[in-house]
Tab-separated table of N, CA, C and O in Angstrom:
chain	number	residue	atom	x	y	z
A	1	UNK	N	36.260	19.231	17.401
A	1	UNK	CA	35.028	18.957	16.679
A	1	UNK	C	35.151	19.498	15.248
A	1	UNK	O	35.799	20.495	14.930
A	2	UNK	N	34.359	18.616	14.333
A	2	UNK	CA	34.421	19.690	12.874
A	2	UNK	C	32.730	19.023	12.427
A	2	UNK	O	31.954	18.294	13.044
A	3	UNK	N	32.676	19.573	11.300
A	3	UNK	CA	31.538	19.591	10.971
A	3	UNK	C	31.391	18.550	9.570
A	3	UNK	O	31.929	18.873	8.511
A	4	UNK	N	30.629	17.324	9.704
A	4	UNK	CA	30.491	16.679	8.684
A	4	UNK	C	28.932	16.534	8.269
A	4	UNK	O	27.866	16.461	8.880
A	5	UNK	N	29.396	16.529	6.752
A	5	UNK	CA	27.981	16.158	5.690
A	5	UNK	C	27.516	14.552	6.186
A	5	UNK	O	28.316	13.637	6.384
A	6	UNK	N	26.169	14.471	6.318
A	6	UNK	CA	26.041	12.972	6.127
A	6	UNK	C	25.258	12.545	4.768
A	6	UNK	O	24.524	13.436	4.341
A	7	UNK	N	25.272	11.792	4.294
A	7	UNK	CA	24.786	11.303	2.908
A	7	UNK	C	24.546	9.907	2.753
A	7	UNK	O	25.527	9.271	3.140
A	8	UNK	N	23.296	8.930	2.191
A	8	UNK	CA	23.285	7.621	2.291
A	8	UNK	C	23.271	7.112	0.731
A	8	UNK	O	22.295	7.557	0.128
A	9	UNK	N	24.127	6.285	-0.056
A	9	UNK	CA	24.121	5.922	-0.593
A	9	UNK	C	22.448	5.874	-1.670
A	9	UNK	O	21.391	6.099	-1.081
A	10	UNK	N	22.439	5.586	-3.113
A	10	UNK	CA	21.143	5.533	-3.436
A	10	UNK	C	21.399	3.884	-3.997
A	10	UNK	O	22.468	3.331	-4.258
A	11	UNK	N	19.927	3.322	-4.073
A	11	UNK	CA	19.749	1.757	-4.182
A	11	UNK	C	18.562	1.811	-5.475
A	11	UNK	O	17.732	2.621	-5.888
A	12	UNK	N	19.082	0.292	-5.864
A	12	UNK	CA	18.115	-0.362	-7.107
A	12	UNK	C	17.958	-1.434	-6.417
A	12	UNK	O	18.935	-1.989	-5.915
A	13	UNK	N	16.570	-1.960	-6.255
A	13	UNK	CA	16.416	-3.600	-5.980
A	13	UNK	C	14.939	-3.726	-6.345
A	13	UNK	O	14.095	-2.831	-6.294
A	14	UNK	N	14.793	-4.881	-6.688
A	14	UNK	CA	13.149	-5.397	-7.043
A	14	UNK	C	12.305	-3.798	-7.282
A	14	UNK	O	11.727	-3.126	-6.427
A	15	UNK	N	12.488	-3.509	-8.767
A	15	UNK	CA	11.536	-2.592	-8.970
A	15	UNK	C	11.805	-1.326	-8.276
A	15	UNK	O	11.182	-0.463	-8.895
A	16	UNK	N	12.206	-0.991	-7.647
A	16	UNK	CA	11.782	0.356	-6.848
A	16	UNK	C	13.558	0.852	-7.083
A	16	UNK	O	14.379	0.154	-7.678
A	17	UNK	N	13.851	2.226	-6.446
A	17	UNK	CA	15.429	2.692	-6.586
A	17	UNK	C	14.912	4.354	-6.220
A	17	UNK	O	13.859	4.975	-6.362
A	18	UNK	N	16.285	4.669	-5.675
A	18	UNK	CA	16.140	6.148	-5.091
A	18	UNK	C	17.552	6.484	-5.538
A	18	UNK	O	18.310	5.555	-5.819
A	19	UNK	N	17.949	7.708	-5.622
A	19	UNK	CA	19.495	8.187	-5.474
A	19	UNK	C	19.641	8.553	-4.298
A	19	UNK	O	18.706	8.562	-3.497
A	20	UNK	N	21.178	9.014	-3.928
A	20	UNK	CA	21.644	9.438	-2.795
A	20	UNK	C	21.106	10.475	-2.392
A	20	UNK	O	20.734	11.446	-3.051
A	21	UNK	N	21.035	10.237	-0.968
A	21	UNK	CA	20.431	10.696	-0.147
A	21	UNK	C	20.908	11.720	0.665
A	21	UNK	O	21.683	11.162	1.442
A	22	UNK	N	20.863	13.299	0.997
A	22	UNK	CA	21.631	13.709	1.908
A	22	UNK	C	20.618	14.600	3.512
A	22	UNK	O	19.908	15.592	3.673
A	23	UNK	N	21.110	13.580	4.272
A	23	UNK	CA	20.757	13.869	5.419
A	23	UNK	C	20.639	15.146	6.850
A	23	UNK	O	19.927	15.157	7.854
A	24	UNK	N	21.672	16.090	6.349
A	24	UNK	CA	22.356	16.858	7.273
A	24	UNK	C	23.797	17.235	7.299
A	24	UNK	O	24.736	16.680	6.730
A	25	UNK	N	23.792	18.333	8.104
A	25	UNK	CA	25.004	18.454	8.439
A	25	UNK	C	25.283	18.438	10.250
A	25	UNK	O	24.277	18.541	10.951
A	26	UNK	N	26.072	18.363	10.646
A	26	UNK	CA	26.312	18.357	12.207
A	26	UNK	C	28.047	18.452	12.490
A	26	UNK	O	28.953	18.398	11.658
A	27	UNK	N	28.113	18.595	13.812
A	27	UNK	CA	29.212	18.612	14.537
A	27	UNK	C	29.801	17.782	15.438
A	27	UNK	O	29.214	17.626	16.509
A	28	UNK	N	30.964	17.138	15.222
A	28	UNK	CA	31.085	15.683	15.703
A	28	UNK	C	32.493	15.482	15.585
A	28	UNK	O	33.062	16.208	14.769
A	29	UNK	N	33.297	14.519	16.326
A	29	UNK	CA	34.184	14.069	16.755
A	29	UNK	C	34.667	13.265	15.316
A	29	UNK	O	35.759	13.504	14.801
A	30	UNK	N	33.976	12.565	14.910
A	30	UNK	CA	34.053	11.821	13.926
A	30	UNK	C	33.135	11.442	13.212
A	30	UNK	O	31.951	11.692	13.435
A	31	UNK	N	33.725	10.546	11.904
A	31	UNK	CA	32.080	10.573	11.141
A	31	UNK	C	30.821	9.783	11.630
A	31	UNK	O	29.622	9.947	11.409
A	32	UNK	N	31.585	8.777	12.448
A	32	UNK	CA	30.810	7.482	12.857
A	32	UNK	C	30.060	8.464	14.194
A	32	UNK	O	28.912	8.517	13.754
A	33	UNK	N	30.039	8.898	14.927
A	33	UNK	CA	29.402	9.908	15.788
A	33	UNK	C	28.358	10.617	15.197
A	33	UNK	O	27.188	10.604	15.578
A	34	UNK	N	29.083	11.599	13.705
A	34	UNK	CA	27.830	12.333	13.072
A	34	UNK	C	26.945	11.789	12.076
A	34	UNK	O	26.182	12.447	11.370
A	35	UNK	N	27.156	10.105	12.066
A	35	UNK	CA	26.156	9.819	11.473
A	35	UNK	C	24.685	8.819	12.779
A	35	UNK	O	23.514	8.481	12.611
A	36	UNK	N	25.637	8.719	13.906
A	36	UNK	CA	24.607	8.202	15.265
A	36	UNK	C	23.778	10.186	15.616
A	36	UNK	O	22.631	10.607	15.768
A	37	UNK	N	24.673	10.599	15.604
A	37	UNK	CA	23.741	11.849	15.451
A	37	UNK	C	22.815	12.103	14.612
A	37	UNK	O	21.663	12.365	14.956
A	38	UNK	N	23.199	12.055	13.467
A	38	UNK	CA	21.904	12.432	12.646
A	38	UNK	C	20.846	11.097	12.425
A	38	UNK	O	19.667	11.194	12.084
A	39	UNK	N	21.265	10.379	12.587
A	39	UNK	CA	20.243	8.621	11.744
A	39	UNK	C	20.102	7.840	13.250
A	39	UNK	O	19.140	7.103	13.463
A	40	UNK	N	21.142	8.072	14.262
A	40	UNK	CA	20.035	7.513	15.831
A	40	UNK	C	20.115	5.772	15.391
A	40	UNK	O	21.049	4.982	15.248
A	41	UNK	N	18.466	5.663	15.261
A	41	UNK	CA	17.732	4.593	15.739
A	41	UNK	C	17.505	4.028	13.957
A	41	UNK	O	17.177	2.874	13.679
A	42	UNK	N	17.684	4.787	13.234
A	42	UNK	CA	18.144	3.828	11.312
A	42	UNK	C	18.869	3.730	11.179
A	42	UNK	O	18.885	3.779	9.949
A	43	UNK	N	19.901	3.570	11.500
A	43	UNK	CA	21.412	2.644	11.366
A	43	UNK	C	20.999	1.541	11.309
A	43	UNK	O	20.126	1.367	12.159
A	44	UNK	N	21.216	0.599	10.654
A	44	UNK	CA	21.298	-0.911	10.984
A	44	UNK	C	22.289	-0.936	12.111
A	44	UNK	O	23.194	-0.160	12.419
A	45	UNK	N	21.693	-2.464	12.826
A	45	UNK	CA	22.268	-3.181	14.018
A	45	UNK	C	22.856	-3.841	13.565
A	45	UNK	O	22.644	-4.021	12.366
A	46	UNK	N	24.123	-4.731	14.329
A	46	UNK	CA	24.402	-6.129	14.393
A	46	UNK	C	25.169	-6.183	15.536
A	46	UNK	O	26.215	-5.567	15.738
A	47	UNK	N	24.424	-7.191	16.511
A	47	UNK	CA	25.031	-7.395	17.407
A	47	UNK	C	26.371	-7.815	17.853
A	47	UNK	O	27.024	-7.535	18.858
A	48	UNK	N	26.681	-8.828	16.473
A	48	UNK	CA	27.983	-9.094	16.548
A	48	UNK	C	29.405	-8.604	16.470
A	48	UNK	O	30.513	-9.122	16.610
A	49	UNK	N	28.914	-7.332	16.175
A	49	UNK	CA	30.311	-6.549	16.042
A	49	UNK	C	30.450	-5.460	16.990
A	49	UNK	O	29.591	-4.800	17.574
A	50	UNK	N	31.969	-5.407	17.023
A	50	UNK	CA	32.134	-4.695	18.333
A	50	UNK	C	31.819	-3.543	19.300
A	50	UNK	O	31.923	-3.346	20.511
A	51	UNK	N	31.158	-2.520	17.650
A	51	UNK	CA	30.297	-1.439	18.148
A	51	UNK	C	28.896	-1.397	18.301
A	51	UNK	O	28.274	-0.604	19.008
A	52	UNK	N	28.190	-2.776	17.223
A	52	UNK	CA	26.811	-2.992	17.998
A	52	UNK	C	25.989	-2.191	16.318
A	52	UNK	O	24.775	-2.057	16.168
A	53	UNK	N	27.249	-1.709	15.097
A	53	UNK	CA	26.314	-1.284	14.142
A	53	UNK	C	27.107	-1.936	12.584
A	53	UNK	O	28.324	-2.084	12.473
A	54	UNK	N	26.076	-2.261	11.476
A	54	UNK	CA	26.630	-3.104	10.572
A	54	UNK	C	26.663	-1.957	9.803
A	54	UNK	O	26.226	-0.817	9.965
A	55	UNK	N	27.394	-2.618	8.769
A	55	UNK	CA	28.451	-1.558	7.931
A	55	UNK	C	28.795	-2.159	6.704
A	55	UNK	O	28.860	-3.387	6.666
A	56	UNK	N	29.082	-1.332	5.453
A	56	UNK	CA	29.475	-2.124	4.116
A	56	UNK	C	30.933	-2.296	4.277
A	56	UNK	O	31.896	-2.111	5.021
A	57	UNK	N	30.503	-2.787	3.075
A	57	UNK	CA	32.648	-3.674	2.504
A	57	UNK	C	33.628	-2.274	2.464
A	57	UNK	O	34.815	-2.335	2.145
A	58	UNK	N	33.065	-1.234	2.771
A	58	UNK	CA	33.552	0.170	2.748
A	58	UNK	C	33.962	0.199	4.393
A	58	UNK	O	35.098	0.665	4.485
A	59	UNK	N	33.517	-0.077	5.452
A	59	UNK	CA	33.449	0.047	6.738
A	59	UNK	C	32.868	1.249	6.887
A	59	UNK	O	33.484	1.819	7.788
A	60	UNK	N	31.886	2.029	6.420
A	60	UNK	CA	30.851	2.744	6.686
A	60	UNK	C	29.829	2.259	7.221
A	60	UNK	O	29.680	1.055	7.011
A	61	UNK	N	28.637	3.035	8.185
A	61	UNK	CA	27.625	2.446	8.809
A	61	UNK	C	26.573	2.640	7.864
A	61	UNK	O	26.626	3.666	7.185
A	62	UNK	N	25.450	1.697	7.664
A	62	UNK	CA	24.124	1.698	7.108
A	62	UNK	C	23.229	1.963	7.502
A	62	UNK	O	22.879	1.966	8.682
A	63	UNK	N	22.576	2.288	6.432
A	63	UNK	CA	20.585	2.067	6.609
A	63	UNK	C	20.260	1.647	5.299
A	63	UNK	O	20.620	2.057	4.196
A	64	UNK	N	19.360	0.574	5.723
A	64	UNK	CA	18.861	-0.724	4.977
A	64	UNK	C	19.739	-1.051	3.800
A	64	UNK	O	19.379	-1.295	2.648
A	65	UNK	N	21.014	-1.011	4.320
A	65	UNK	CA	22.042	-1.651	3.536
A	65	UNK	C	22.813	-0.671	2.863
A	65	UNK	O	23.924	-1.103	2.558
A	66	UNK	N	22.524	0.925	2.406
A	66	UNK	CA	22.522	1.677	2.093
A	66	UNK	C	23.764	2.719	2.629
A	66	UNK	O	23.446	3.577	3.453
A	67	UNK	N	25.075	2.649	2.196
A	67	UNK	CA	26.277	3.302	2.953
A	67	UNK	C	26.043	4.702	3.225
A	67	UNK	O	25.501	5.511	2.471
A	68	UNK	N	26.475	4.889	4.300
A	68	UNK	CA	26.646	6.362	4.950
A	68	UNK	C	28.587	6.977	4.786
A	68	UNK	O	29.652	6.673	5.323
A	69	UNK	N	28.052	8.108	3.563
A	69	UNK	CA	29.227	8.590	3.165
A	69	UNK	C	29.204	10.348	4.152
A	69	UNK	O	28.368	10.919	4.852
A	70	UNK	N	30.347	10.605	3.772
A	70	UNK	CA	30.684	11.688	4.045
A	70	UNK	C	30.813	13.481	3.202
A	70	UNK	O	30.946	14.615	3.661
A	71	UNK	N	30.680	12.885	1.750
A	71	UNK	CA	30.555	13.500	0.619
A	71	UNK	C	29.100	13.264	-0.532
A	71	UNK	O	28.533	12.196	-0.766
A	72	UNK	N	28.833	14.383	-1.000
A	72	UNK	CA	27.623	13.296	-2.042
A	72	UNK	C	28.420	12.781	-3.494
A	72	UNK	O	27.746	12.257	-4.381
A	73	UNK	N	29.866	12.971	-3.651
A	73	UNK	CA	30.131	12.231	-4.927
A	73	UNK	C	30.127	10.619	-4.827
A	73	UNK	O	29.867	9.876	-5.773
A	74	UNK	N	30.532	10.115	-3.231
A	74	UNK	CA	31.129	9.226	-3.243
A	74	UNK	C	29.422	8.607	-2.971
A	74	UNK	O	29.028	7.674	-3.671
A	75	UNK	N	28.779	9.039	-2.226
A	75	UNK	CA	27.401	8.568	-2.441
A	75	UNK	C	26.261	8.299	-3.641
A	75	UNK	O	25.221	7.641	-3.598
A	76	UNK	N	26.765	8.938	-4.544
A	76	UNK	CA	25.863	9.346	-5.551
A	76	UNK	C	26.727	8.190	-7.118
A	76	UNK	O	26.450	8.141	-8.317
A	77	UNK	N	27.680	7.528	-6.358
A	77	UNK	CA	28.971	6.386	-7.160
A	77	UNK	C	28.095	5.367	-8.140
A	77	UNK	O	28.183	5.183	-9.354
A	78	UNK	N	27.255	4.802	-7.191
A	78	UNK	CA	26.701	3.552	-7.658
A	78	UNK	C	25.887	3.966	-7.852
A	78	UNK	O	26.194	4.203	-9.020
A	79	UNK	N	24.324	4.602	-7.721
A	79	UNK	CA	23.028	4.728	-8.207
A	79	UNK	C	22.241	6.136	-8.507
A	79	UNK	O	21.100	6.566	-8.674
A	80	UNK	N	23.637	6.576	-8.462
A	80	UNK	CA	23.248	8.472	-8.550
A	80	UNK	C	22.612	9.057	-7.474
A	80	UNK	O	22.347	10.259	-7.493
């Protein structure tokens, strides 16, 4: 086990925008584990893929489109 940061990307769209986001820390197998740990039931879905959660052009998991990093530099890339 080790211990990872979770962090969600920050967004601009129609008017509104937030910066990155940081969620927690936890203990986990991997990142994709410590981010179902900390975010659960806000992950985006998609059924079609093999684990059942959608993810950016990064292969990180989301919320509302919004990448789940592991660091806040790499989160904080695109919208601060």
């Amino acid at each position: 086990m080790k211990e990872f940061e979770v962090w969600t990307e920050g967004y601009a769209v129609t008017g509104e925008s937030s910066g990155a986001m940081f969620h927690g820390k936890v203990m986990a197998e991997n990142f994709d584990e410590a981010c179902i740990k900390l975010l659960g039931d806000r992950l985006d879905k998609d059924g079609s893929k093999p684990d059942g959660y959608r993810r950016n052009s990064k292969g990180n998991m989301c919320i509302w489109a919004c990448g789940c990093y592991d660091n806040e530099k790499e989160a904080r890339a695109y919208f601060g």
